[in-house]
């Protein structure tokens, strides 16, 4: 179990990342790509990306990148710099500027449990050419495995941010931290990350915590190993139906039938109300309809793949899926 220890000042300084982090998504997707898990929401994505890597004429470029990101266990802290919250370019520039002593420390730790290619030695020495090759491989992999799906990744993260924003409005930062269940448990100034692969404590010491919602994060949240780095905790979001439904599937046929039931001004208004997150009761009050009618309309929209609904105690929060946002924008 990981225990994150908060002071009063840490609670005041805790926040949620403003958007999906492209470097964290890149790195965590590599773990899922190589892992044994068979999440049906990622099956087609995994097949497409693996095929793209196999057919790349310069596939050797990925060897070091894949070795640095094993499917389980430790992976180097330097691959996910704090600067990545400013975007992919900022994150890659920070990686290229990693001091040699930090590279050597991280790679020594990784080599304790994993076989590394010969190029890892040059990387540990901080040779600029190897660092440049590594970030070039990250850019190429990003274009293959992440960029084509970025709108869906962003939509899933935004839906989660809407949930956290509501929890923050209702209960302050402690309400936000309490909303992170069931993967985490908040009580008495301590955030416990359940099913963490090792047992340790992270003392924030007044620095606060950056919570990073992530599409490709697996079931267990992730924290950096080095306690001196800015505290970051990456946690999984609802994947909102996955990345790439197969055309012509039974699910698509069912969705088309459900979409046929969407005609009508009221449901369009429900869809608009859910743009920034809305409970069933709020839908009813805003549209001046009964709670039963609001529930019926949200059910139809959800069955059509336009909404996703999350229950929290006695309320149900509805947010748009990528398809729902596209329909609304159109």
C-alpha atoms as one frame of an Amber mdcrd trajectory, in Angstrom:
protein
   0.000   0.000   0.000   1.143   3.535  -0.777   0.289   6.093   1.906   0.363
   9.742   0.864   0.714  11.911   3.984  -0.914  15.344   3.838  -0.492  18.401
   6.025  -3.079  21.182   6.102  -0.916  23.105   3.624  -0.773  20.092   1.300
  -4.566  19.900   1.212  -4.694  23.546   0.112  -2.111  22.911  -2.631  -3.628
  19.759  -4.100  -5.074  20.090  -7.620  -6.076  18.090 -10.686  -4.058  18.354
 -13.898  -5.759  20.671 -16.420  -5.858  18.087 -19.220  -4.640  14.672 -20.303
  -0.846  14.492 -19.968   0.627  13.346 -23.322   3.872  11.950 -21.869   2.161
   9.973 -19.110  -0.340   8.599 -21.644   2.516   7.619 -23.964   4.507   5.837
 -21.256   1.553   4.064 -19.634   0.248   2.928 -23.014   3.575   1.147 -23.552
   2.970  -0.825 -20.353  -0.515  -1.854 -21.466   0.711  -2.713 -24.952   3.286
  -5.169 -23.598   1.212  -6.514 -20.703  -0.805  -9.698 -20.514  -4.087  -8.010
 -19.683  -6.794  -8.269 -22.299  -9.091  -5.364 -21.622 -11.778  -5.662 -24.343
 -11.924  -1.866 -24.564  -8.311  -1.839 -25.763  -8.212  -4.992 -27.893  -8.453
  -3.267 -31.260  -6.054  -0.517 -30.201  -3.482  -3.095 -29.095  -3.816  -5.015
 -32.359  -3.475  -1.886 -34.491  -0.466  -0.526 -32.617   1.356  -3.872 -32.501
   0.838  -4.241 -36.239   2.166  -0.738 -36.832   5.293  -1.445 -34.808   5.928
  -4.699 -36.668   5.640  -3.092 -40.094   7.762  -0.038 -39.250  10.891  -0.289
 -41.387  12.913   1.295 -38.593  11.437  -0.831 -35.800  14.832  -1.048 -34.072
  14.313   2.526 -32.889  11.728   1.273 -30.394  13.946  -1.318 -28.729  15.288
   0.950 -25.999  11.937   2.655 -25.447  10.170  -0.677 -24.951  12.922  -1.948
 -22.637  12.595   1.148 -20.447   8.881   0.479 -20.011   8.321  -3.103 -18.853
   4.689  -4.165 -18.460   5.036  -4.578 -14.689   7.141  -3.142 -11.913   9.451
  -0.154 -11.815  10.010   2.179 -14.754  12.324   5.228 -14.730  11.108   8.451
 -13.151  12.932  10.562 -15.742  10.556   9.371 -18.492   7.639  11.313 -16.980
   9.023  14.740 -15.989   6.863  17.279 -14.192   7.253  19.583 -17.195   5.035
  17.265 -19.260   1.974  18.962 -17.748   2.833  21.789 -20.171   2.616  19.466
 -23.188   4.539  16.880 -25.184   7.310  19.182 -26.409   8.024  20.480 -22.905
   8.123  16.937 -21.565  10.498  15.692 -24.257  12.793  18.683 -23.763  12.951
  17.886 -20.047  13.834  14.257 -20.819  16.668  15.353 -23.126  17.962  17.575
 -20.328  17.974  14.897 -17.611  21.238  15.037 -15.611  23.516  12.025 -16.071
  23.484  11.156 -12.363  19.681  10.791 -12.421  19.825   8.707 -15.602  22.412
   6.426 -14.035  20.392   6.070 -10.831  17.127   5.244 -12.629  18.685   2.808
 -15.084  20.660   1.022 -12.361  17.395   0.499 -10.506  15.649  -0.742 -13.671
  18.505  -3.138 -14.534  18.077  -4.924 -11.189  14.953  -6.644 -12.528  15.120
  -6.250 -16.309  17.551  -7.009 -19.137  18.464  -3.808 -20.978  19.940  -3.351
 -24.462  23.519  -2.138 -24.941  22.295   1.382 -25.744  21.126   1.721 -22.117
  24.756   2.095 -21.039  25.223   5.102 -23.296  21.929   6.489 -22.041  23.106
   6.113 -18.436  26.141   8.242 -19.322  23.817  10.938 -20.610  25.085  10.855
 -24.187  23.025  13.498 -26.068  22.721  11.392 -29.226  21.100   8.503 -27.353
  18.745  10.838 -25.506  17.778  12.372 -28.837  17.163   8.948 -30.369  15.015
   8.006 -27.375  12.800  11.074 -27.647  12.584  10.622 -31.428  11.258   7.109
 -30.804   8.760   8.542 -28.331   7.519  11.015 -30.938   7.145   8.272 -33.532
   5.373   5.967 -31.101   3.099   8.832 -30.020   2.018   9.392 -33.613   1.153
   5.714 -33.972  -0.379   4.800 -30.608  -1.699   7.971 -28.999  -2.299  10.847
 -31.419  -4.927   9.058 -33.575  -7.000   8.480 -30.414  -6.275  11.753 -28.652
  -9.794  13.185 -28.871 -11.215  10.104 -27.127  -8.470  10.190 -24.497  -9.153
  13.867 -23.854 -12.901  13.278 -23.632 -12.459  10.537 -21.022 -10.128  12.724
 -18.972 -12.476  15.722 -19.239 -15.398  13.574 -18.062 -13.354  12.567 -15.039
 -12.354  16.181 -14.365 -16.040  17.103 -14.344 -16.607  14.501 -11.619 -13.668
  15.796  -9.571 -14.764  19.416 -10.010 -18.200  18.582  -8.664 -16.663  16.710
  -5.730 -14.469  19.741  -5.046 -17.431  22.116  -5.139 -19.461  19.898  -2.834
 -16.766  18.976  -0.313 -13.614  21.013  -0.918 -10.254  19.324  -1.424 -11.140
  16.617   1.083 -14.274  15.883  -0.936 -12.088  15.634  -4.040  -9.732  13.186
  -2.356 -12.628  11.138  -0.985 -14.079  10.881  -4.524 -11.071   8.842  -5.687
 -12.473   5.599  -4.285 -12.503   2.633  -4.845  -8.818   2.599  -5.894  -7.906
   4.966  -3.063  -9.145   5.699   0.431  -8.998   9.093   2.165  -9.107   9.398
   5.962  -7.445  11.485   8.670  -5.008  13.295   6.381  -3.783  10.149   4.631
  -4.591   9.015   1.089  -4.117   5.260   0.851  -3.536   3.754  -2.585  -4.875
   0.235  -2.350  -3.268  -2.766  -4.092  -0.047  -0.797  -4.623   2.836  -3.107
  -5.634   5.014  -2.134  -2.651   4.590  -0.583   0.788   5.893   2.944   1.298
   4.942   6.402   2.480   5.077   9.639   0.500   5.294  12.726   2.706   4.192
  15.778   0.732   5.867  18.211   3.161   3.848  21.239   2.085   4.335  20.742
  -1.662   0.784  19.602  -2.363  -0.153  16.870  -4.827  -0.831  16.958  -8.550
  -3.520  14.417  -9.448  -3.252  13.309 -13.080  -6.285  11.503 -14.546  -5.108
   9.043 -17.194  -6.787   6.951 -19.884  -3.965   4.402 -20.143  -3.312   4.045
 -16.423  -4.140   0.499 -15.383  -6.274  -0.311 -12.355  -3.620   0.756  -9.815
  -2.615   4.450  -9.535   1.041   5.346 -10.137   3.449   7.585  -8.206   7.083
   8.468  -8.853   9.638   6.575  -6.769  11.924   9.525  -5.954  10.334  11.401
  -3.008  12.331  14.553  -3.825  10.525  15.048  -7.147   7.345  17.156  -7.311
   4.595  14.854  -5.973   2.405  13.398  -8.721  -0.246  10.686  -8.489  -1.631
   9.300 -11.754  -4.950   7.472 -11.526  -7.209   5.633 -14.028 -10.339   7.129
 -15.554 -13.403   5.471 -17.049 -12.470   4.673 -20.652 -15.938   5.575 -21.987
 -16.351   2.590 -24.267 -12.762   2.238 -25.403 -10.825   3.672 -28.300 -11.847
   2.014 -31.510 -15.108   0.078 -31.868 -15.051  -2.259 -34.839 -17.254  -1.092
 -37.712 -20.219  -3.290 -38.437 -20.183  -4.967 -35.032 -23.329  -5.951 -33.149
 -22.578  -3.112 -30.731 -22.634  -0.641 -33.637 -25.973  -1.982 -34.865 -27.452
  -1.634 -31.398 -26.066   1.874 -31.171 -27.644   2.853 -34.516 -31.017   1.610
 -33.283 -30.598   3.597 -30.096 -29.601   6.714 -32.033 -32.864   6.474 -33.963
 -34.682   7.106 -30.701 -32.852  10.376 -30.076 -35.008  12.655 -32.230 -36.614
  15.389 -30.197 -35.910  18.794 -28.674 -35.913  17.565 -25.078 -33.150  15.014
 -25.544 -31.053  17.560 -27.372 -31.446  19.794 -24.320 -30.428  16.919 -22.027
 -27.321  16.383 -24.138 -26.448  20.055 -23.869 -27.009  20.010 -20.100 -24.506
  17.165 -19.771 -21.775  19.112 -21.543 -20.089  20.016 -18.256 -21.603  17.260
 -16.147 -25.120  17.206 -14.734 -27.027  15.009 -12.290 -30.444  13.540 -13.061
 -32.061  15.946 -10.622 -30.341  18.929 -12.215 -31.507  17.827 -15.642 -35.076
  17.673 -14.336 -34.887  21.116 -12.752 -33.152  22.762 -15.698 -35.591  21.370
 -18.279 -38.607  21.571 -15.937 -39.484  17.918 -16.396 -40.086  15.164 -13.871
 -37.210  13.179 -12.391 -38.639  10.038 -14.033 -38.633  11.721 -17.445 -35.084
  12.976 -16.938 -33.974   9.465 -16.013 -35.671   8.024 -19.109 -34.007  10.530
 -21.432 -30.543  10.003 -19.948 -31.011   6.240 -20.230 -31.746   6.513 -23.960
 -28.733   8.792 -24.462 -26.518   6.453 -22.473 -27.672   3.392 -24.431 -26.836
   5.243 -27.632 -23.289   5.843 -26.411 -23.696   9.615 -26.035 -23.558   9.800
 -22.238 -21.726   7.994 -19.486 -23.235   7.905 -16.001 -21.417   7.607 -12.686
 -23.236   6.908  -9.434 -21.943   8.562  -6.279 -24.038   7.720  -3.232 -27.547
   9.016  -4.002 -26.782  10.953  -7.173 -25.929   9.993 -10.746 -23.644  12.328
 -12.723 -23.978  12.303 -16.520 -21.167  13.455 -18.826 -20.656  13.323 -22.582
 -18.761  10.586 -24.374 -16.629  11.500 -27.427 -19.608  10.590 -29.657 -21.924
  12.708 -27.552 -19.619  15.696 -27.828 -19.377  15.237 -31.593 -23.180  15.154
 -31.895 -23.497  18.245 -29.705 -20.827  20.139 -31.683 -22.544  19.230 -34.936
